[in-house]
mmCIF file of C-alpha atoms in Angstrom:
data_model
loop_
_atom_site.group_PDB
_atom_site.id
_atom_site.type_symbol
_atom_site.label_atom_id
_atom_site.label_comp_id
_atom_site.label_asym_id
_atom_site.label_seq_id
_atom_site.Cartn_x
_atom_site.Cartn_y
_atom_site.Cartn_z
ATOM 1 C CA TYR A 797 125.071 87.331 106.624
ATOM 2 C CA PHE A 798 125.653 87.241 102.819
ATOM 3 C CA CYS A 799 128.709 85.477 101.223
ATOM 4 C CA PRO A 800 128.927 86.169 97.487
ATOM 5 C CA ASN A 801 131.237 83.390 96.907
ATOM 6 C CA MET A 802 129.181 80.531 98.521
ATOM 7 C CA ARG A 803 129.933 77.265 97.056
ATOM 8 C CA PHE A 804 127.660 74.154 97.303
ATOM 9 C CA ARG A 805 128.763 70.616 97.244
ATOM 10 C CA PHE A 806 125.843 69.508 95.017
ATOM 11 C CA CYS A 807 126.961 71.939 92.366
ATOM 12 C CA GLY A 808 130.587 70.511 92.412
ATOM 13 C CA ASP A 809 131.729 73.094 94.919
ATOM 14 C CA LEU A 810 130.561 75.936 92.553
ATOM 15 C CA ASP A 811 127.844 78.623 92.822
ATOM 16 C CA ALA A 812 124.365 77.538 92.520
ATOM 17 C CA PRO A 813 122.643 78.689 89.233
ATOM 18 C CA ASP A 814 120.554 81.808 89.821
ATOM 19 C CA TRP A 815 117.390 80.147 88.582
ATOM 20 C CA LEU A 816 117.902 77.497 91.302
ATOM 21 C CA LEU A 817 118.374 79.973 94.013
ATOM 22 C CA ALA A 818 115.175 81.711 92.860
ATOM 23 C CA GLU A 819 113.145 78.505 93.022
ATOM 24 C CA ILE A 820 114.508 77.932 96.609
ATOM 25 C CA ALA A 821 111.938 80.710 97.756
ATOM 26 C CA VAL A 822 109.278 78.800 95.944
ATOM 27 C CA LEU A 823 110.218 75.465 97.427
ATOM 28 C CA SER A 824 110.322 77.002 101.247
ATOM 29 C CA ARG A 825 106.572 77.647 100.958
ATOM 30 C CA ILE A 826 106.027 73.741 100.852
ATOM 31 C CA SER A 827 105.940 71.895 104.267
ATOM 32 C CA SER A 828 108.707 69.577 105.106
ATOM 33 C CA VAL A 829 106.364 66.431 105.112
ATOM 34 C CA ARG A 830 105.014 67.508 101.598
ATOM 35 C CA MET A 831 108.558 68.076 100.539
ATOM 36 C CA LYS A 832 109.629 64.519 101.404
ATOM 37 C CA ILE A 833 106.681 63.232 99.482
ATOM 38 C CA LEU A 834 107.440 65.541 96.523
ATOM 39 C CA CYS A 835 111.196 64.332 96.595
ATOM 40 C CA LYS A 836 109.978 60.712 96.341
ATOM 41 C CA GLN A 837 107.811 61.724 93.316
ATOM 42 C CA VAL A 838 110.889 63.319 91.697
ATOM 43 C CA ILE A 839 113.152 60.169 92.243
ATOM 44 C CA ALA A 840 110.431 58.078 90.855
ATOM 45 C CA GLN A 841 110.241 60.298 87.897
ATOM 46 C CA MET A 842 114.190 59.950 87.662
ATOM 47 C CA LEU A 843 113.847 56.217 87.604
ATOM 48 C CA THR A 844 110.739 55.631 85.439
ATOM 49 C CA GLY A 845 110.802 58.814 83.292
ATOM 50 C CA THR A 846 107.093 59.685 84.226
ATOM 51 C CA VAL A 847 105.713 61.837 86.869
ATOM 52 C CA ASP A 848 102.214 61.468 88.479
ATOM 53 C CA TYR A 849 101.193 65.313 87.998
ATOM 54 C CA GLU A 850 97.837 64.653 89.614
ATOM 55 C CA LYS A 851 99.508 63.580 92.864
ATOM 56 C CA VAL A 852 102.163 66.300 92.580
ATOM 57 C CA LEU A 853 99.341 68.934 91.967
ATOM 58 C CA LYS A 854 97.446 67.669 95.057
ATOM 59 C CA LEU A 855 100.545 67.845 97.293
ATOM 60 C CA THR A 856 101.651 71.283 96.340
ATOM 61 C CA GLY A 857 98.000 72.788 95.720
ATOM 62 C CA GLU A 858 98.009 74.922 98.816
ATOM 63 C CA SER A 859 101.706 76.081 98.583
ATOM 64 C CA LEU A 860 102.247 76.741 94.912
ATOM 65 C CA SER A 861 99.800 78.906 93.024
ATOM 66 C CA ASN A 862 100.049 77.691 89.326
ATOM 67 C CA THR A 863 101.303 74.634 87.191
ATOM 68 C CA SER A 864 104.332 76.647 86.182
ATOM 69 C CA GLU A 865 105.408 76.990 89.808
ATOM 70 C CA VAL A 866 105.022 73.394 90.237
ATOM 71 C CA LYS A 867 106.962 72.388 87.218
ATOM 72 C CA ALA A 868 109.779 74.859 88.110
ATOM 73 C CA ALA A 869 109.665 73.245 91.655
ATOM 74 C CA ILE A 870 110.006 69.674 90.201
ATOM 75 C CA ALA A 871 112.937 70.948 87.924
ATOM 76 C CA ALA A 872 114.619 72.409 90.886
ATOM 77 C CA LEU A 873 114.483 69.247 93.012
ATOM 78 C CA HIS A 874 115.563 67.171 90.114
ATOM 79 C CA TYR A 875 118.584 69.128 89.731
ATOM 80 C CA ILE A 876 119.371 69.146 93.511
ATOM 81 C CA ILE A 877 118.910 65.290 93.633
ATOM 82 C CA ALA A 878 120.628 64.370 90.519
ATOM 83 C CA ASN A 879 123.628 66.538 91.279
ATOM 84 C CA ALA A 880 123.750 65.304 94.902
ATOM 85 C CA GLY A 881 124.066 61.794 93.326
ATOM 86 C CA LYS A 882 126.668 62.967 90.622
ATOM 87 C CA TYR A 883 128.907 64.557 93.239
ATOM 88 C CA ASP A 884 128.415 61.946 95.893
ATOM 89 C CA VAL A 885 126.904 64.249 98.493
ATOM 90 C CA ASP A 886 126.025 62.260 101.679
ATOM 91 C CA GLU A 887 124.334 65.074 103.834
#
């Protein structure tokens, strides 16, 4: 079922950007356990301004094929987490 007017709370009840929708397919290749750890790394980056790329590459090595996919995944998670906080999303 495809709904062309889908709205997302973490996007301020607007459409999600196309680049983010494309990255969702990449993120889906990461296991839920690794995704949780990757989210913790992104939150740490948001708080400290640095990211432990060695740890992130180790986490995503099997799932993501190159560093550009890893950086894009980090950007997508950063966008989702930052906007979820901005728009007070609790679920």
